[in-house]
Tab-separated table of C-alpha atoms in Angstrom:
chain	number	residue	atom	x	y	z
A	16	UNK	CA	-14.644	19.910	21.529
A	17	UNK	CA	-14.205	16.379	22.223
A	18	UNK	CA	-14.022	14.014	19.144
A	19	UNK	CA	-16.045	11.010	18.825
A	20	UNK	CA	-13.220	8.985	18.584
A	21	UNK	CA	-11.971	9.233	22.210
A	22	UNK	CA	-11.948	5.600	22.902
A	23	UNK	CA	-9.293	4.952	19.985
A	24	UNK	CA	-7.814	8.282	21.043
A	25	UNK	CA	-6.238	7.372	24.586
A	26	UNK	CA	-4.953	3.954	22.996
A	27	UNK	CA	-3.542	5.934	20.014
A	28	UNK	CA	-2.217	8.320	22.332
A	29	UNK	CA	-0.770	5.674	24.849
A	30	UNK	CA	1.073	3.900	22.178
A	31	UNK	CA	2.020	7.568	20.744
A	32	UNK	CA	3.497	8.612	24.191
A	33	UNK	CA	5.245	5.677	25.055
A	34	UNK	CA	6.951	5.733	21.540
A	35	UNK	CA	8.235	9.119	22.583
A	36	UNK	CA	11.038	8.013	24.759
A	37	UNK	CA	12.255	6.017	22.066
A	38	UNK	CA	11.657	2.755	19.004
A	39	UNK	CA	9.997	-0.319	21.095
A	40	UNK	CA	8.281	-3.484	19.975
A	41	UNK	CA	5.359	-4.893	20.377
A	42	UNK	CA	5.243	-6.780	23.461
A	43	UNK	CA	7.777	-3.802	25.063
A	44	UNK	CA	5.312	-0.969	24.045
A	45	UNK	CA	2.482	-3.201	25.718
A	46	UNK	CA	4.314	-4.255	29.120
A	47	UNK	CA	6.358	-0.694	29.434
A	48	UNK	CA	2.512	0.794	28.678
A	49	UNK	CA	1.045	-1.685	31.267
A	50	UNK	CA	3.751	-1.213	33.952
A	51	UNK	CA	3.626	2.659	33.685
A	52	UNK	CA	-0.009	3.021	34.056
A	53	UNK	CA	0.441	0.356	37.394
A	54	UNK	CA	-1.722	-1.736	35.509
A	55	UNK	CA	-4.833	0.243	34.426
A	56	UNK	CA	-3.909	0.032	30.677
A	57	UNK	CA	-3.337	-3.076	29.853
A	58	UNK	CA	-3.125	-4.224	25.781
A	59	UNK	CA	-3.501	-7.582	24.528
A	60	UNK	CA	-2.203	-8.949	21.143
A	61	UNK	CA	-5.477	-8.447	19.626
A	62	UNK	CA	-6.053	-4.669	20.598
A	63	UNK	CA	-2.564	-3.775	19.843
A	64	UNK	CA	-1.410	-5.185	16.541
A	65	UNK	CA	-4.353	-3.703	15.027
A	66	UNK	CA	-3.695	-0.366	16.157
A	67	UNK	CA	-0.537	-0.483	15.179
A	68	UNK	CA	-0.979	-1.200	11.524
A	69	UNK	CA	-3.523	1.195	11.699
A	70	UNK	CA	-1.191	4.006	12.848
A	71	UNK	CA	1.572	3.333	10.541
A	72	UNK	CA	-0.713	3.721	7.508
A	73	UNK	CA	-1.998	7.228	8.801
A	74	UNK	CA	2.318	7.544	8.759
A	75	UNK	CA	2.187	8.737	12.898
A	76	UNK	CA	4.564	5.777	13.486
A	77	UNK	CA	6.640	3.503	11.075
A	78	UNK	CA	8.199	-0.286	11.634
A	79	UNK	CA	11.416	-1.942	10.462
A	80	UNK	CA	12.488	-5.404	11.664
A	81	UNK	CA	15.401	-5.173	13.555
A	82	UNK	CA	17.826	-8.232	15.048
A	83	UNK	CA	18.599	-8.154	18.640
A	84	UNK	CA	22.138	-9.289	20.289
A	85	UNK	CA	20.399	-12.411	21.730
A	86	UNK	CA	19.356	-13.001	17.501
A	87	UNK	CA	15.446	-12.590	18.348
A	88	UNK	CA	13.969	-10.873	15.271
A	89	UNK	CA	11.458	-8.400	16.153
A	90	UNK	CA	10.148	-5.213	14.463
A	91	UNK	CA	10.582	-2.063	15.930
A	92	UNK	CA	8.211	0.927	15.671
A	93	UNK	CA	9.426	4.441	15.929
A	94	UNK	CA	7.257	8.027	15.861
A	95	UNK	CA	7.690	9.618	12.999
A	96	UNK	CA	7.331	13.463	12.375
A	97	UNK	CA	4.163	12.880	11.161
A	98	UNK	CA	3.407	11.617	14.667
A	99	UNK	CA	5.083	13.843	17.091
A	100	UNK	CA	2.644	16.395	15.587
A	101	UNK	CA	-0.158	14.117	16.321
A	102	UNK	CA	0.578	14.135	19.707
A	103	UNK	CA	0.012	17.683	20.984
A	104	UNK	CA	-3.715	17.707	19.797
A	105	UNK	CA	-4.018	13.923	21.467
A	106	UNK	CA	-3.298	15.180	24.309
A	107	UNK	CA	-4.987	18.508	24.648
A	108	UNK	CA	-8.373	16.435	23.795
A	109	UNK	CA	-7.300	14.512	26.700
A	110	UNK	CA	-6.722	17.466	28.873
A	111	UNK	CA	-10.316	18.911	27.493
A	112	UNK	CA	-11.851	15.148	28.783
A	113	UNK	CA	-10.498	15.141	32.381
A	114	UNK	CA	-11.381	18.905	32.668
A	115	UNK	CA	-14.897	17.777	31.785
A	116	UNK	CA	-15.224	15.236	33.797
A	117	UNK	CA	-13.563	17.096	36.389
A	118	UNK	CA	-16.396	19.424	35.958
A	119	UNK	CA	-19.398	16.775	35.947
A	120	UNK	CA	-18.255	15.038	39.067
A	121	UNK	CA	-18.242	18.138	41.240
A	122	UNK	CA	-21.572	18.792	39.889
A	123	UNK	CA	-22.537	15.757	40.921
A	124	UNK	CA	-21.085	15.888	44.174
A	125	UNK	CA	-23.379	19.035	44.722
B	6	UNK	CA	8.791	-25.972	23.394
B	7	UNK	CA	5.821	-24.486	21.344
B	8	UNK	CA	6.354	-23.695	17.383
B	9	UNK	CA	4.388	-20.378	18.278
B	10	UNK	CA	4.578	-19.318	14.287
B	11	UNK	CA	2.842	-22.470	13.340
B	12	UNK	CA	0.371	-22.111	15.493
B	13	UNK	CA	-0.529	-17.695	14.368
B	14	UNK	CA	0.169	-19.140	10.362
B	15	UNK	CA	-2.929	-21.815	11.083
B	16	UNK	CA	-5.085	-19.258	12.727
B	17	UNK	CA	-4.600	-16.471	10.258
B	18	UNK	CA	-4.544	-19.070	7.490
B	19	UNK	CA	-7.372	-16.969	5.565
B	20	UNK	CA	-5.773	-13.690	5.953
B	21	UNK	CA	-6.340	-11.513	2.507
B	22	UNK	CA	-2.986	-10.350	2.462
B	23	UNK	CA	-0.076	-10.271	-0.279
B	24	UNK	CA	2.591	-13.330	1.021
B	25	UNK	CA	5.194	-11.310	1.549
B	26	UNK	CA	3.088	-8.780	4.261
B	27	UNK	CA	1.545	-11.868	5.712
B	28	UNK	CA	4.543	-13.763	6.700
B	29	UNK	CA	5.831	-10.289	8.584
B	30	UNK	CA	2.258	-9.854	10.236
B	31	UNK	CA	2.500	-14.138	11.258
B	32	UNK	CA	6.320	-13.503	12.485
B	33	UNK	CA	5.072	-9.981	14.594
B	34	UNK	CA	2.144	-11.983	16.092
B	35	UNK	CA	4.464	-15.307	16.897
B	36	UNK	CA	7.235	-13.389	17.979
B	37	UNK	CA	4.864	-11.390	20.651
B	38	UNK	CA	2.582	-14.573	21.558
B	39	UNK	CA	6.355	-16.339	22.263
B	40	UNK	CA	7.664	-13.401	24.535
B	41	UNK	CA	4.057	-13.097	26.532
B	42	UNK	CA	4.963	-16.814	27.073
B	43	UNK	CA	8.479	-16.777	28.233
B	44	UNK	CA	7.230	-13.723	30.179
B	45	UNK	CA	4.949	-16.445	32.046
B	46	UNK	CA	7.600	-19.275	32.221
B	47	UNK	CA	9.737	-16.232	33.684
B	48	UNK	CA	7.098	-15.713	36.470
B	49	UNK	CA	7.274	-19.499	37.501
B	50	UNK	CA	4.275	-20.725	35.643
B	51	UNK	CA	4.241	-24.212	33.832
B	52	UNK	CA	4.428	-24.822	30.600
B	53	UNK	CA	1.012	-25.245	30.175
B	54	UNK	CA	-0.631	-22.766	31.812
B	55	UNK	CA	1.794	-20.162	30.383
B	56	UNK	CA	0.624	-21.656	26.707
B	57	UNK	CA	-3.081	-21.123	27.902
B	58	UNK	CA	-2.053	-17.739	29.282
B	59	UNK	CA	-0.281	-16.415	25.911
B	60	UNK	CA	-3.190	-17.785	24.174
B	61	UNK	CA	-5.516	-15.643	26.132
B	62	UNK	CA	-4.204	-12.825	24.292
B	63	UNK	CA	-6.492	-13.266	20.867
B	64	UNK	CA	-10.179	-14.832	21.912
B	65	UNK	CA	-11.426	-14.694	18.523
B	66	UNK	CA	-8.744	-15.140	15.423
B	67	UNK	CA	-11.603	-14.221	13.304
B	68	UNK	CA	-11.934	-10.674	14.605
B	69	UNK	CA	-8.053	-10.070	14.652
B	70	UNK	CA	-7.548	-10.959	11.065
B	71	UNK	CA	-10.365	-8.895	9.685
B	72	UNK	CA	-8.941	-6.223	12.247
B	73	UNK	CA	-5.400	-6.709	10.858
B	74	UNK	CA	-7.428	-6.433	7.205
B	75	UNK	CA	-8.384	-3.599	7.608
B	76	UNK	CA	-5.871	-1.992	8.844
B	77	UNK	CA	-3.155	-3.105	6.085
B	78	UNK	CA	-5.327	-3.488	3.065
B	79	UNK	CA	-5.115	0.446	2.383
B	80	UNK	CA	-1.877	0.098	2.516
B	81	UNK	CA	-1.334	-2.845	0.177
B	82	UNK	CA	-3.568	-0.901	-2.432
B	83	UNK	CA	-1.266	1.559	-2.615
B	84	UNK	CA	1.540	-0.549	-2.849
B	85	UNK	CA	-0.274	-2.878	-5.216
B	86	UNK	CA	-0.575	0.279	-7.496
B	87	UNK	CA	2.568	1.152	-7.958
B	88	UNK	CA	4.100	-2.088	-8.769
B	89	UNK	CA	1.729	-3.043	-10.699
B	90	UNK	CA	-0.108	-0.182	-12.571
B	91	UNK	CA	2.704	2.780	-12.529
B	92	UNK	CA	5.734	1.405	-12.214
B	93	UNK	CA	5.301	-0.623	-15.726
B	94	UNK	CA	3.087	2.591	-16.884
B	95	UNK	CA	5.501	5.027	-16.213
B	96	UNK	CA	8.895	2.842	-17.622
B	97	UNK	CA	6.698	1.837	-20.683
B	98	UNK	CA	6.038	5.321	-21.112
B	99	UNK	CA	9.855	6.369	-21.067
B	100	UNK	CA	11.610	3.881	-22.472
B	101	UNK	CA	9.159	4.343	-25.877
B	102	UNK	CA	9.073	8.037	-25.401
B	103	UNK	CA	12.690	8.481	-25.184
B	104	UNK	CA	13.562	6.227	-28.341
B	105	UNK	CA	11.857	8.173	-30.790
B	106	UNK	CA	14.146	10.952	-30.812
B	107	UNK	CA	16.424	8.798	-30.766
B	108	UNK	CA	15.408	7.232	-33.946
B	109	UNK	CA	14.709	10.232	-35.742
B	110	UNK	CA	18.536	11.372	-34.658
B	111	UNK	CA	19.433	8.259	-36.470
B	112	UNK	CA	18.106	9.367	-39.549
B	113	UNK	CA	14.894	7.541	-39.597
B	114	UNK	CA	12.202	9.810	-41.114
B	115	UNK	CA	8.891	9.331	-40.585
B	116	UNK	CA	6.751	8.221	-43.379
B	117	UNK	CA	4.149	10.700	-44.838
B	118	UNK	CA	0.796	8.337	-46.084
B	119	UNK	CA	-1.315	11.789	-46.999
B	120	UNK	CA	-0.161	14.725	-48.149
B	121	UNK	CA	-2.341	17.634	-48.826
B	122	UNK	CA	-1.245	21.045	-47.890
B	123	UNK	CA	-1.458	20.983	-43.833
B	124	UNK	CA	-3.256	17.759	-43.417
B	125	UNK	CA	0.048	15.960	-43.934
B	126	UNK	CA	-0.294	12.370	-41.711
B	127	UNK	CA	3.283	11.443	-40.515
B	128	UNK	CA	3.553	7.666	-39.688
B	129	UNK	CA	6.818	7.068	-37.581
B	130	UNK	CA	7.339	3.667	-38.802
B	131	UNK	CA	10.434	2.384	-37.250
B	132	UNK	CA	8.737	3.981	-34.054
B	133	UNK	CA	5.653	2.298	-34.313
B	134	UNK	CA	7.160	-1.131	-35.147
B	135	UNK	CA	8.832	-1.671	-31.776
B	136	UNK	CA	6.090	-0.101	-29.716
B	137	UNK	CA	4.556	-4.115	-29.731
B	138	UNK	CA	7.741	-4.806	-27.237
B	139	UNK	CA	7.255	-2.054	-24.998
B	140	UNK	CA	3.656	-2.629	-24.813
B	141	UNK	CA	4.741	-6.497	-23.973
B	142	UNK	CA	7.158	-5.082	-21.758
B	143	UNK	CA	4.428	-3.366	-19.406
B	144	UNK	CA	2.188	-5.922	-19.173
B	145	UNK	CA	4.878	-8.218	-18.551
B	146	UNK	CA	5.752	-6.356	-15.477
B	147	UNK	CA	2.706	-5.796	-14.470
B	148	UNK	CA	1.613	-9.510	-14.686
B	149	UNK	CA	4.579	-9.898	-12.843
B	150	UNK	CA	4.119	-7.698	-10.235
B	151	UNK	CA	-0.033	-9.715	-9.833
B	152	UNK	CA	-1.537	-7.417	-11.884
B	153	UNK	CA	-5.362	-7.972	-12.934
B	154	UNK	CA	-5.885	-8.295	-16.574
B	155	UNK	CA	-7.225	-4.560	-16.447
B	156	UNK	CA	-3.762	-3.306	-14.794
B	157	UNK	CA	-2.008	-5.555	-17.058
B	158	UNK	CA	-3.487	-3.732	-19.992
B	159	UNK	CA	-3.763	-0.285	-18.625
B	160	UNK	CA	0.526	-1.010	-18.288
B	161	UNK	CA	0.943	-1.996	-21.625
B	162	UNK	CA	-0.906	0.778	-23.271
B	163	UNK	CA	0.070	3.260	-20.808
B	164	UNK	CA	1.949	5.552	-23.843
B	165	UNK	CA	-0.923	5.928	-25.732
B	166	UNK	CA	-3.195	6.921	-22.832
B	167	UNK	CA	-0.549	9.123	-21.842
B	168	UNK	CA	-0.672	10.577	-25.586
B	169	UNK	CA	-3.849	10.842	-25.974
B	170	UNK	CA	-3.988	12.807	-22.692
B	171	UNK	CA	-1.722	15.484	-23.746
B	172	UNK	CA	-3.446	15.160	-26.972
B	173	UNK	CA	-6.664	16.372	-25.616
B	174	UNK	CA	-5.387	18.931	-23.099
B	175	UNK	CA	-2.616	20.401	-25.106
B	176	UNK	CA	-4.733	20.994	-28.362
B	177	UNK	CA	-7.406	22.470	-26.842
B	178	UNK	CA	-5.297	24.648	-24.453
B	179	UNK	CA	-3.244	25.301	-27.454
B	180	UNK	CA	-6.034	26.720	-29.331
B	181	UNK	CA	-7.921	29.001	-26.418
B	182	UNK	CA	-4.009	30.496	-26.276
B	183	UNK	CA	-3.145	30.939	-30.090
B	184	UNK	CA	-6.392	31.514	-32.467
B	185	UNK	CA	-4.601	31.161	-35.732
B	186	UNK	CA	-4.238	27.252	-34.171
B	187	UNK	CA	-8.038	27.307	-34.375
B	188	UNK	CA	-8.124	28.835	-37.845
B	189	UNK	CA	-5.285	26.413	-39.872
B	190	UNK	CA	-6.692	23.207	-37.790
B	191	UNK	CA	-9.257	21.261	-39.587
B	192	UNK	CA	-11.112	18.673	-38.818
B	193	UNK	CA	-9.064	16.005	-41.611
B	194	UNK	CA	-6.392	17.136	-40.042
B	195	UNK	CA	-7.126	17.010	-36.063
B	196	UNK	CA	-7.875	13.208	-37.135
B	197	UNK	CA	-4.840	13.115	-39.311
B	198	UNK	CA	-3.437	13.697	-35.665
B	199	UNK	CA	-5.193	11.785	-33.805
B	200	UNK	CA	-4.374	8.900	-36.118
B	201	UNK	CA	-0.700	8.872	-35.828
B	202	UNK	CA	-0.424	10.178	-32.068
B	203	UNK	CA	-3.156	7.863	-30.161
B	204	UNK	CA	-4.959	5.312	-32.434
B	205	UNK	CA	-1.804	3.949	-34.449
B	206	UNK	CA	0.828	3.917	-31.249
B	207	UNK	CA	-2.196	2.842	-28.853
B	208	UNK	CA	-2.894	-0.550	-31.897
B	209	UNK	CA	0.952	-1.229	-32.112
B	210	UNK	CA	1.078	-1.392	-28.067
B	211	UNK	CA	-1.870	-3.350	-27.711
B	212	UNK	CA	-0.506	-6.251	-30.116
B	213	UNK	CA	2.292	-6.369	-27.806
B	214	UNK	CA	-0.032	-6.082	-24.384
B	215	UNK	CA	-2.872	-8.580	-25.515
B	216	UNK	CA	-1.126	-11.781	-25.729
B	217	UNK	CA	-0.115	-11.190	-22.331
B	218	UNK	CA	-3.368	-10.063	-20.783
B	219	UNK	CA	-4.931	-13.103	-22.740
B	220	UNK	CA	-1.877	-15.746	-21.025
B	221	UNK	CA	-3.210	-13.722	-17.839
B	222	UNK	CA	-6.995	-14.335	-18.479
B	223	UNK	CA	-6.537	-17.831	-19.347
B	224	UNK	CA	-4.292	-18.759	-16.439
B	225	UNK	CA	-6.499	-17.688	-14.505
B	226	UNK	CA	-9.672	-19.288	-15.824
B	227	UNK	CA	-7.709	-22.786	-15.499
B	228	UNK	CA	-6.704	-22.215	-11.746
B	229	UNK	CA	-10.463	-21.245	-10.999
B	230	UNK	CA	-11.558	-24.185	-12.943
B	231	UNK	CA	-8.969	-26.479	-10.823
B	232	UNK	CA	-9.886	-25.152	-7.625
B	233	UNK	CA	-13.538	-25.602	-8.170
């Protein structure tokens, strides 16, 4: 069954996937996000911030600030347990999505 | 060069947020706006039009802050609550519990006002006298911490809420498990108990917690008062 919440879903699971490889900030998780999906997914300041807030309450992901070598001072999300257990259901309701729409556009190609 | 955190501090200048969690949330913002920027300068862009560009990222400040809101305010209740509601609570709580053994250790025996046969009320004066500080003590923290005047006093009085917890749990529980409770437990004397265990230690904390919550009230009745 697809949840209603799909929309928020592929963002959550975006952010979620990209945080697999290892901790990024903001503006990292958005270009690496933006770069790896050739441009199709693209998040600005204002649909990513909130997200991210979001996610850290639920726990999926938590932030610490962290001091590069050039001295910038940016804060660095990382997946938590929490949210490498989050990911596995993300992603099969994604799998569930395309196979549906898989399905419909054949159908419709009848 | 722009002053990028100025410019997120004036647009999220109403955000509801605790200082402390706003300043991270306007240094986040200004720190991403800045590299969006550079990331335009990078590309060969002017000044200018990489400003406009990085600016492009938020079209309505409004939105974001009630998104950003939302999305922390959870979290600051729960954080809110322990510093200011349980953390005094529970250390009140302690720090009062833990001295009465002390005292009695010390020799300092609790003062019988009635006597008659099992309805014997024991007043643990020394006790009681410095539960006034720790109920201070509480609120103090708590008013500290931003408490409102209802977490300030719920702090302050947290021992005798805690007693009077146990008091009705434990009795009751006490007498489904052992009858003969039931049968030597009158009613002078369930008072008797109730007087020295909740309404006697819950009075001494709250002449310790009201000046405070009253400073609180007050305070904050002038500030509305200048701000109107």
């Amino acid at each position: 069954m697809i949840g209603a919440g799909i929309k928020r879903g592929t963002a959550e699971l975006a952010v979620l996937s990209i945080l697999e490889d290892g901790p990024l900030h903001g503006y990292e998780m958005a270009r690496r996000i933006e770069e790896q999906t050739k441009g199709a997914l693209r998040f600005t300041l204002a649909a990513l911030y909130p997200m991210l807030y979001r996610m850290e309450q639920r726990g999926w992901i938590r932030g610490a600030w962290e001091t590069s070598s050039s001295g910038r001072r940016r804060r660095c999300y990382r997946l938590t347990p929490a949210g490498k257990k989050k990911l596995s259901p993300l992603r099969k309701e994604w799998a569930e999505l395309f196979g549906a729409l898989r399905r419909l556009t054949k159908v419709s190609h009848a | 060069m722009r002053d990028w955190r100025k410019f997120v501090q004036v647009q999220l200048a109403g955000l509801p947020l605790s200082p402390g969690t706003k300043a991270d949330v306007v240094d986040e913002l200004a720190g991403h706006l800045e590299e969006v920027y550079e990331g335009h300068r990078r590309q060969g862009m002017t000044e200018e039009l990489a400003a406009q560009r990085a600016m492009k990222q938020v079209t309505d400040w409004n939105a974001l802050q009630r998104h950003i809101r939302n999305a922390k305010e959870r979290e600051e209740l729960m954080q809110n609550r322990v510093r200011q509601l349980w953390f005094p609570g529970l250390l009140t709580l302690t720090l009062s519990m833990g001295l009465l053994p002390m005292l009695v250790k010390l020799g300092l025996e609790p003062r019988i006002v009635s006597w008659s046969g099992p309805d014997t009320i024991l007043f643990y004066v020394p006790w009681l006298l410095t539960l006034p500080l720790f109920g201070a003590l509480g609120a103090y923290i708590s008013l500290r911490a931003g408490g409102s005047a209802r977490a300030i006093l719920f702090s302050g009085l947290f021992p005798m809420l805690s007693l009077a917890a146990c008091f009705f749990v434990i009795l009751p529980l006490s007498i489904v498990l052992d009858r003969s409770i039931a049968f030597h437990l009158t009613l002078a004397g369930f008072l008797g108990l109730l007087l020295s265990w909740v309404v006697a230690p819950g009075a001494a904390l709250l002449i310790g917690a009201l000046p405070i919550e009253i400073l609180h009230t007050r305070k904050m009745h002038s500030q509305r008062v200048a701000g109107a």
